[in-house]
PDB file of C-alpha atoms in Angstrom:
ATOM      1  CA  MET A   1      14.664 -61.552 -33.848  1.00 48.00           C
ATOM      2  CA  ARG A   2      12.568 -64.012 -31.890  1.00 50.00           C
ATOM      3  CA  ARG A   3      13.252 -67.796 -32.358  1.00 51.00           C
ATOM      4  CA  ARG A   4      10.211 -70.021 -32.924  1.00 51.00           C
ATOM      5  CA  VAL A   5       9.710 -72.934 -30.570  1.00 48.00           C
ATOM      6  CA  GLY A   6       7.288 -75.257 -32.359  1.00 52.00           C
ATOM      7  CA  GLY A   7       9.330 -78.342 -33.259  1.00 58.00           C
ATOM      8  CA  VAL A   8       8.005 -80.691 -30.552  1.00 58.00           C
ATOM      9  CA  GLY A   9       4.498 -80.896 -31.989  1.00 61.00           C
ATOM     10  CA  ALA A  10       5.838 -81.593 -35.484  1.00 64.00           C
ATOM     11  CA  ILE A  11       8.053 -84.373 -34.167  1.00 66.00           C
ATOM     12  CA  GLN A  12       5.127 -85.962 -32.321  1.00 64.00           C
ATOM     13  CA  LYS A  13       2.989 -85.839 -35.472  1.00 64.00           C
ATOM     14  CA  GLN A  14       5.795 -87.479 -37.454  1.00 69.00           C
ATOM     15  CA  GLN A  15       6.209 -90.234 -34.857  1.00 67.00           C
ATOM     16  CA  LEU A  16       2.452 -90.862 -34.841  1.00 68.00           C
ATOM     17  CA  ALA A  17       2.415 -91.108 -38.635  1.00 65.00           C
ATOM     18  CA  GLN A  18       5.334 -93.535 -38.608  1.00 69.00           C
ATOM     19  CA  ALA A  19       3.579 -95.698 -36.006  1.00 66.00           C
ATOM     20  CA  ARG A  20       0.433 -95.782 -38.141  1.00 65.00           C
ATOM     21  CA  PHE A  21       2.454 -96.717 -41.245  1.00 64.00           C
ATOM     22  CA  LYS A  22       4.160 -99.467 -39.252  1.00 66.00           C
ATOM     23  CA  ASP A  23       0.834-100.840 -38.020  1.00 64.00           C
ATOM     24  CA  LYS A  24      -0.582-100.736 -41.533  1.00 59.00           C
ATOM     25  CA  GLY A  25       2.495-102.502 -42.896  1.00 61.00           C
ATOM     26  CA  SER A  26       2.163-105.250 -40.291  1.00 67.00           C
ATOM     27  CA  GLU A  27      -1.523-105.592 -41.147  1.00 62.00           C
ATOM     28  CA  ILE A  28      -0.740-105.950 -44.852  1.00 65.00           C
ATOM     29  CA  ALA A  29       2.025-108.464 -44.114  1.00 63.00           C
ATOM     30  CA  ASP A  30      -0.341-110.532 -41.945  1.00 64.00           C
ATOM     31  CA  ASP A  31      -2.971-110.507 -44.701  1.00 66.00           C
ATOM     32  CA  GLN A  32      -0.396-111.622 -47.275  1.00 65.00           C
ATOM     33  CA  LEU A  33       0.800-114.400 -44.972  1.00 64.00           C
ATOM     34  CA  GLN A  34      -2.757-115.613 -44.448  1.00 69.00           C
ATOM     35  CA  GLN A  35      -3.407-115.564 -48.195  1.00 67.00           C
ATOM     36  CA  MET A  36      -0.198-117.500 -48.897  1.00 61.00           C
ATOM     37  CA  THR A  37      -1.062-120.017 -46.171  1.00 63.00           C
ATOM     38  CA  LYS A  38      -4.502-120.554 -47.700  1.00 67.00           C
ATOM     39  CA  GLN A  39      -2.936-120.976 -51.150  1.00 63.00           C
ATOM     40  CA  MET A  40      -0.472-123.565 -49.862  1.00 60.00           C
ATOM     41  CA  GLU A  41      -3.274-125.459 -48.118  1.00 69.00           C
ATOM     42  CA  THR A  42      -5.223-125.422 -51.383  1.00 69.00           C
ATOM     43  CA  PHE A  43      -2.138-126.673 -53.273  1.00 63.00           C
ATOM     44  CA  ARG A  44      -1.655-129.512 -50.786  1.00 65.00           C
ATOM     45  CA  SER A  45      -5.322-130.444 -50.979  1.00 70.00           C
ATOM     46  CA  ASN A  46      -5.163-130.490 -54.786  1.00 68.00           C
ATOM     47  CA  LEU A  47      -1.959-132.513 -54.586  1.00 67.00           C
ATOM     48  CA  GLN A  48      -3.637-135.136 -52.427  1.00 68.00           C
ATOM     49  CA  GLU A  49      -6.554-135.287 -54.860  1.00 73.00           C
ATOM     50  CA  PHE A  50      -4.107-135.620 -57.769  1.00 72.00           C
ATOM     51  CA  ALA A  51      -2.205-138.384 -55.952  1.00 69.00           C
ATOM     52  CA  GLY A  52      -5.393-140.322 -55.331  1.00 69.00           C
ATOM     53  CA  LYS A  53      -6.437-140.029 -58.970  1.00 72.00           C
ATOM     54  CA  TYR A  54      -3.094-141.039 -60.476  1.00 70.00           C
ATOM     55  CA  LYS A  55      -1.583-143.238 -57.748  1.00 71.00           C
ATOM     56  CA  ASN A  56      -1.206-146.285 -60.016  1.00 72.00           C
ATOM     57  CA  LYS A  57       0.617-144.239 -62.628  1.00 73.00           C
ATOM     58  CA  ILE A  58       2.843-142.694 -59.954  1.00 71.00           C
ATOM     59  CA  LYS A  59       3.795-146.166 -58.719  1.00 68.00           C
ATOM     60  CA  LYS A  60       4.488-147.676 -62.152  1.00 71.00           C
ATOM     61  CA  ASN A  61       5.880-144.822 -64.280  1.00 72.00           C
ATOM     62  CA  SER A  62       9.291-143.476 -63.195  1.00 73.00           C
ATOM     63  CA  GLN A  63       9.029-140.277 -65.255  1.00 76.00           C
ATOM     64  CA  PHE A  64       5.569-139.517 -63.918  1.00 74.00           C
ATOM     65  CA  ARG A  65       6.847-140.312 -60.408  1.00 77.00           C
ATOM     66  CA  GLN A  66       9.682-137.806 -60.823  1.00 78.00           C
ATOM     67  CA  GLN A  67       7.265-135.084 -61.951  1.00 78.00           C
ATOM     68  CA  PHE A  68       5.059-135.846 -58.951  1.00 75.00           C
ATOM     69  CA  GLN A  69       8.056-135.519 -56.612  1.00 75.00           C
ATOM     70  CA  GLU A  70       8.859-132.127 -58.130  1.00 76.00           C
ATOM     71  CA  MET A  71       5.266-131.011 -57.589  1.00 73.00           C
ATOM     72  CA  CYS A  72       5.516-132.118 -53.963  1.00 73.00           C
ATOM     73  CA  ALA A  73       8.742-130.173 -53.453  1.00 72.00           C
ATOM     74  CA  ALA A  74       7.103-127.014 -54.818  1.00 70.00           C
ATOM     75  CA  THR A  75       4.430-127.201 -52.106  1.00 66.00           C
ATOM     76  CA  GLY A  76       6.739-128.184 -49.253  1.00 67.00           C
ATOM     77  CA  VAL A  77       5.517-131.791 -49.079  1.00 67.00           C
ATOM     78  CA  ASP A  78       7.934-134.716 -48.734  1.00 66.00           C
ATOM     79  CA  PRO A  79       6.121-138.019 -49.333  1.00 63.00           C
ATOM     80  CA  LEU A  80       9.340-139.859 -48.419  1.00 59.00           C
ATOM     81  CA  ALA A  81       9.704-138.231 -45.011  1.00 58.00           C
ATOM     82  CA  SER A  82       7.921-141.072 -43.245  1.00 52.00           C
ATOM     83  CA  SER A  83       6.793-144.595 -43.947  1.00 52.00           C
ATOM     84  CA  LYS A  84       3.566-143.842 -42.071  1.00 53.00           C
ATOM     85  CA  GLY A  85       0.775-141.355 -42.643  1.00 53.00           C
ATOM     86  CA  PHE A  86      -1.302-140.175 -45.582  1.00 56.00           C
ATOM     87  CA  TRP A  87       1.332-140.418 -48.314  1.00 55.00           C
ATOM     88  CA  ALA A  88       2.540-143.846 -47.269  1.00 57.00           C
ATOM     89  CA  ASP A  89      -1.031-145.149 -47.078  1.00 58.00           C
ATOM     90  CA  MET A  90      -2.077-143.509 -50.332  1.00 57.00           C
ATOM     91  CA  LEU A  91       0.939-144.234 -52.540  1.00 58.00           C
ATOM     92  CA  GLY A  92       3.373-146.469 -50.731  1.00 56.00           C
ATOM     93  CA  VAL A  93       6.141-144.392 -52.328  1.00 59.00           C
ATOM     94  CA  GLY A  94       8.060-144.295 -49.064  1.00 62.00           C
ATOM     95  CA  ASP A  95       8.189-148.079 -48.945  1.00 69.00           C
ATOM     96  CA  PHE A  96       9.193-148.156 -52.620  1.00 74.00           C
ATOM     97  CA  TYR A  97      12.296-146.033 -52.012  1.00 77.00           C
ATOM     98  CA  TYR A  98      13.247-147.757 -48.776  1.00 77.00           C
ATOM     99  CA  GLU A  99      13.055-151.158 -50.477  1.00 79.00           C
ATOM    100  CA  LEU A 100      15.008-149.810 -53.437  1.00 83.00           C
ATOM    101  CA  GLY A 101      17.634-148.513 -51.022  1.00 84.00           C
ATOM    102  CA  VAL A 102      18.065-151.974 -49.509  1.00 84.00           C
ATOM    103  CA  GLN A 103      18.492-153.481 -52.981  1.00 88.00           C
ATOM    104  CA  ILE A 104      21.062-150.798 -53.859  1.00 89.00           C
ATOM    105  CA  ILE A 105      23.073-151.760 -50.779  1.00 88.00           C
ATOM    106  CA  GLU A 106      22.925-155.444 -51.740  1.00 89.00           C
ATOM    107  CA  VAL A 107      24.165-154.763 -55.301  1.00 90.00           C
ATOM    108  CA  CYS A 108      26.950-152.466 -54.095  1.00 89.00           C
ATOM    109  CA  LEU A 109      28.175-154.990 -51.529  1.00 87.00           C
ATOM    110  CA  ALA A 110      28.063-157.827 -54.077  1.00 89.00           C
ATOM    111  CA  THR A 111      30.189-155.896 -56.609  1.00 88.00           C
ATOM    112  CA  ARG A 112      32.584-154.083 -54.299  1.00 85.00           C
ATOM    113  CA  HIS A 113      35.290-156.747 -54.658  1.00 82.00           C
ATOM    114  CA  ARG A 114      35.672-155.893 -58.355  1.00 83.00           C
ATOM    115  CA  ASN A 115      34.843-152.185 -58.566  1.00 85.00           C
ATOM    116  CA  GLY A 116      36.284-150.937 -55.287  1.00 84.00           C
ATOM    117  CA  GLY A 117      32.997-149.297 -54.324  1.00 86.00           C
ATOM    118  CA  LEU A 118      32.554-147.058 -57.373  1.00 89.00           C
ATOM    119  CA  MET A 119      30.166-147.494 -60.292  1.00 90.00           C
ATOM    120  CA  THR A 120      28.116-145.342 -62.595  1.00 90.00           C
ATOM    121  CA  LEU A 121      24.448-144.798 -61.895  1.00 92.00           C
ATOM    122  CA  ASP A 122      23.650-146.414 -65.246  1.00 91.00           C
ATOM    123  CA  GLU A 123      25.558-149.575 -64.313  1.00 91.00           C
ATOM    124  CA  LEU A 124      23.815-149.696 -60.943  1.00 92.00           C
ATOM    125  CA  ARG A 125      20.426-149.473 -62.655  1.00 91.00           C
ATOM    126  CA  LYS A 126      21.308-152.315 -65.052  1.00 90.00           C
ATOM    127  CA  LEU A 127      22.496-154.530 -62.197  1.00 90.00           C
ATOM    128  CA  LEU A 128      19.357-153.812 -60.167  1.00 88.00           C
ATOM    129  CA  ILE A 129      17.106-154.737 -63.071  1.00 85.00           C
ATOM    130  CA  LYS A 130      19.160-157.869 -63.716  1.00 83.00           C
ATOM    131  CA  SER A 131      18.998-158.901 -60.060  1.00 79.00           C
ATOM    132  CA  ARG A 132      15.203-158.659 -60.189  1.00 69.00           C
ATOM    133  CA  ASN A 133      15.221-160.849 -63.289  1.00 63.00           C
ATOM    134  CA  ILE A 134      12.857-158.565 -65.231  1.00 53.00           C
ATOM    135  CA  THR A 135      13.149-156.200 -68.165  1.00 49.00           C
ATOM    136  CA  ALA A 136      13.845-152.493 -67.836  1.00 45.00           C
ATOM    137  CA  LYS A 137      10.452-151.724 -69.346  1.00 49.00           C
ATOM    138  CA  GLN A 138       8.641-153.877 -66.804  1.00 46.00           C
ATOM    139  CA  GLU A 139      10.515-152.480 -63.843  1.00 52.00           C
ATOM    140  CA  ASP A 140      10.680-148.849 -64.952  1.00 73.00           C
ATOM    141  CA  ILE A 141      13.246-147.773 -62.355  1.00 82.00           C
ATOM    142  CA  GLY A 142      14.369-144.264 -63.249  1.00 87.00           C
ATOM    143  CA  TYR A 143      17.664-142.542 -62.526  1.00 90.00           C
ATOM    144  CA  ASP A 144      15.754-140.055 -60.381  1.00 88.00           C
ATOM    145  CA  ASP A 145      14.430-142.989 -58.316  1.00 87.00           C
ATOM    146  CA  LEU A 146      17.980-144.189 -57.693  1.00 91.00           C
ATOM    147  CA  LEU A 147      19.197-140.734 -56.673  1.00 90.00           C
ATOM    148  CA  ARG A 148      16.327-140.322 -54.215  1.00 85.00           C
ATOM    149  CA  ALA A 149      16.903-143.765 -52.712  1.00 86.00           C
ATOM    150  CA  ILE A 150      20.653-143.135 -52.366  1.00 88.00           C
ATOM    151  CA  ASP A 151      19.920-139.795 -50.714  1.00 84.00           C
ATOM    152  CA  LYS A 152      17.910-141.682 -48.077  1.00 79.00           C
ATOM    153  CA  LEU A 153      20.898-143.972 -47.484  1.00 82.00           C
ATOM    154  CA  LYS A 154      22.919-140.999 -46.214  1.00 75.00           C
ATOM    155  CA  ALA A 155      21.207-141.589 -42.890  1.00 69.00           C
ATOM    156  CA  LEU A 156      23.436-144.667 -42.563  1.00 69.00           C
ATOM    157  CA  GLY A 157      26.587-142.531 -42.575  1.00 65.00           C
ATOM    158  CA  GLU A 158      29.177-141.503 -45.141  1.00 64.00           C
ATOM    159  CA  GLY A 159      29.178-144.818 -46.993  1.00 73.00           C
ATOM    160  CA  PHE A 160      26.874-143.764 -49.820  1.00 84.00           C
ATOM    161  CA  ARG A 161      27.021-140.673 -51.989  1.00 86.00           C
ATOM    162  CA  THR A 162      26.897-139.644 -55.655  1.00 89.00           C
ATOM    163  CA  ILE A 163      29.433-137.678 -57.679  1.00 88.00           C
ATOM    164  CA  ALA A 164      28.136-135.615 -60.592  1.00 87.00           C
ATOM    165  CA  CYS A 165      29.719-136.497 -63.949  1.00 83.00           C
ATOM    166  CA  GLY A 166      28.047-135.155 -67.085  1.00 77.00           C
ATOM    167  CA  SER A 167      24.572-136.587 -67.657  1.00 81.00           C
ATOM    168  CA  THR A 168      22.543-138.102 -64.829  1.00 82.00           C
ATOM    169  CA  LYS A 169      23.188-141.684 -65.903  1.00 81.00           C
ATOM    170  CA  ASP A 170      26.945-141.006 -65.693  1.00 82.00           C
ATOM    171  CA  PHE A 171      26.730-139.959 -62.045  1.00 89.00           C
ATOM    172  CA  ILE A 172      29.143-142.060 -60.003  1.00 90.00           C
ATOM    173  CA  VAL A 173      27.855-143.945 -56.980  1.00 90.00           C
ATOM    174  CA  GLN A 174      30.322-144.269 -54.111  1.00 88.00           C
ATOM    175  CA  SER A 175      29.468-147.051 -51.672  1.00 86.00           C
ATOM    176  CA  VAL A 176      32.557-147.076 -49.444  1.00 82.00           C
ATOM    177  CA  PRO A 177      33.140-144.743 -46.478  1.00 78.00           C
ATOM    178  CA  ALA A 178      36.180-143.077 -48.043  1.00 77.00           C
ATOM    179  CA  GLU A 179      36.601-139.387 -47.284  1.00 79.00           C
ATOM    180  CA  LEU A 180      37.054-137.758 -50.693  1.00 84.00           C
ATOM    181  CA  ASN A 181      38.181-134.157 -51.009  1.00 88.00           C
ATOM    182  CA  VAL A 182      37.869-131.862 -54.032  1.00 91.00           C
ATOM    183  CA  ASP A 183      41.036-133.225 -55.689  1.00 92.00           C
ATOM    184  CA  HIS A 184      39.877-136.832 -55.313  1.00 91.00           C
ATOM    185  CA  THR A 185      36.499-135.966 -56.812  1.00 91.00           C
ATOM    186  CA  LYS A 186      38.099-134.209 -59.795  1.00 92.00           C
ATOM    187  CA  VAL A 187      40.324-137.229 -60.445  1.00 92.00           C
ATOM    188  CA  ILE A 188      37.299-139.560 -60.414  1.00 91.00           C
ATOM    189  CA  GLN A 189      35.284-137.255 -62.666  1.00 91.00           C
ATOM    190  CA  ARG A 190      38.154-137.086 -65.180  1.00 91.00           C
ATOM    191  CA  ALA A 191      38.737-140.843 -65.043  1.00 89.00           C
ATOM    192  CA  ASN A 192      35.078-141.444 -65.852  1.00 88.00           C
ATOM    193  CA  THR A 193      35.782-140.476 -69.461  1.00 83.00           C
ATOM    194  CA  ALA A 194      37.990-143.510 -70.222  1.00 83.00           C
ATOM    195  CA  GLY A 195      38.083-145.459 -66.976  1.00 85.00           C
ATOM    196  CA  PHE A 196      41.691-144.565 -66.160  1.00 88.00           C
ATOM    197  CA  ILE A 197      43.966-141.638 -65.389  1.00 91.00           C
ATOM    198  CA  THR A 198      47.677-140.786 -65.425  1.00 91.00           C
ATOM    199  CA  VAL A 199      49.713-138.223 -63.549  1.00 93.00           C
ATOM    200  CA  THR A 200      50.503-136.446 -66.819  1.00 93.00           C
ATOM    201  CA  ILE A 201      46.819-136.110 -67.696  1.00 93.00           C
ATOM    202  CA  LEU A 202      46.086-134.505 -64.325  1.00 94.00           C
ATOM    203  CA  VAL A 203      49.083-132.155 -64.519  1.00 94.00           C
ATOM    204  CA  GLU A 204      48.236-130.986 -68.026  1.00 93.00           C
ATOM    205  CA  GLU A 205      44.460-130.776 -67.658  1.00 92.00           C
ATOM    206  CA  PHE A 206      44.197-129.246 -64.181  1.00 93.00           C
ATOM    207  CA  ASN A 207      47.528-127.383 -64.185  1.00 94.00           C
ATOM    208  CA  TRP A 208      48.524-129.218 -60.995  1.00 93.00           C
ATOM    209  CA  GLU A 209      51.990-129.757 -59.641  1.00 94.00           C
ATOM    210  CA  LYS A 210      53.148-133.354 -60.117  1.00 92.00           C
ATOM    211  CA  MET A 211      53.254-133.916 -56.345  1.00 93.00           C
ATOM    212  CA  ARG A 212      49.606-132.842 -56.005  1.00 93.00           C
ATOM    213  CA  ALA A 213      48.479-135.234 -58.738  1.00 93.00           C
ATOM    214  CA  GLU A 214      50.464-138.126 -57.242  1.00 93.00           C
ATOM    215  CA  LYS A 215      49.058-137.519 -53.753  1.00 92.00           C
ATOM    216  CA  ALA A 216      45.454-137.524 -55.009  1.00 92.00           C
ATOM    217  CA  ILE A 217      46.031-140.796 -56.882  1.00 92.00           C
ATOM    218  CA  PHE A 218      47.883-142.504 -54.029  1.00 91.00           C
ATOM    219  CA  ASP A 219      45.084-141.545 -51.608  1.00 90.00           C
ATOM    220  CA  LEU A 220      42.611-143.294 -53.909  1.00 90.00           C
ATOM    221  CA  ILE A 221      44.878-146.334 -54.185  1.00 89.00           C
ATOM    222  CA  ARG A 222      45.029-146.547 -50.380  1.00 86.00           C
ATOM    223  CA  GLU A 223      41.213-146.550 -50.280  1.00 84.00           C
ATOM    224  CA  GLY A 224      41.165-149.473 -52.721  1.00 84.00           C
ATOM    225  CA  LEU A 225      39.435-147.522 -55.494  1.00 86.00           C
ATOM    226  CA  VAL A 226      42.252-147.686 -58.065  1.00 88.00           C
ATOM    227  CA  TRP A 227      44.323-150.372 -59.760  1.00 87.00           C
ATOM    228  CA  ILE A 228      47.817-149.715 -61.128  1.00 87.00           C
ATOM    229  CA  ASP A 229      48.928-150.724 -64.640  1.00 83.00           C
ATOM    230  CA  GLU A 230      52.692-150.221 -64.948  1.00 78.00           C
ATOM    231  CA  GLN A 231      52.781-151.484 -68.547  1.00 74.00           C
ATOM    232  CA  PHE A 232      50.874-148.517 -69.947  1.00 63.00           C
ATOM    233  CA  GLU A 233      53.083-146.794 -72.519  1.00 66.00           C
ATOM    234  CA  SER A 234      55.687-144.525 -70.866  1.00 79.00           C
ATOM    235  CA  GLU A 235      54.171-144.110 -67.404  1.00 86.00           C
ATOM    236  CA  PRO A 236      51.862-146.024 -65.073  1.00 89.00           C
ATOM    237  CA  SER A 237      48.138-145.685 -65.581  1.00 90.00           C
ATOM    238  CA  TYR A 238      45.605-145.841 -62.790  1.00 91.00           C
ATOM    239  CA  TRP A 239      42.358-147.658 -63.497  1.00 90.00           C
ATOM    240  CA  PHE A 240      38.990-147.424 -61.793  1.00 88.00           C
ATOM    241  CA  PRO A 241      37.425-150.866 -62.315  1.00 84.00           C
ATOM    242  CA  GLY A 242      33.957-149.557 -61.483  1.00 80.00           C
ATOM    243  CA  LEU A 243      34.142-146.976 -64.275  1.00 81.00           C
ATOM    244  CA  GLN A 244      34.988-149.275 -67.152  1.00 69.00           C
ATOM    245  CA  LYS A 245      32.790-148.710 -70.207  1.00 61.00           C
ATOM    246  CA  ILE A 246      30.987-151.953 -71.025  1.00 53.00           C
TER     247      ILE A 246
END
């Protein structure tokens, strides 16, 4: 029986078809990329038009300003990226957050002697409004504004950061360059409930060994973030002065 030798032509046809499919796929991908690019340019153009129309409301209304920031993020625009250019000239939002950042630093430095460099975001907002000697309604500084300003302060180093604790207003602002690990953060988050902590609470709630709980607390004491109360019932309690509920 004679063997057929015809496989080379079939292989060449298959390779040619694959090459054509590949070229067509690249063509489709390029078209999709061009369409997406045009859409993003249209979004940015509409965003600029929107900003020009509502710039006064963006400047004065914190909630509206937050929604505008979210719209910017969706289109890849960061109006805080520079203090110069279209967004700075149009809205001045960059200057707003930089100035707010400076005021945050001033408040944190002025209160560090009594809170050790920790305070809730809500307390920071109240102190900022008080320092400006105006009402909260007049100032309209939102929690989102504070978080964005603090995020910009990270450029100064590890001295400023936020720790999530429940609702946004309960976020904790850290303004000292202490290196906090996961255990330290969990201790602070738990202490935010009542303003203090004990070794027993940490052992029972987190299922930690006593030595682990003591080390986390003593690290925080060394950083000046905690005060000791040895008259608290049967064991010492450790208080965070910046987390006291007023």
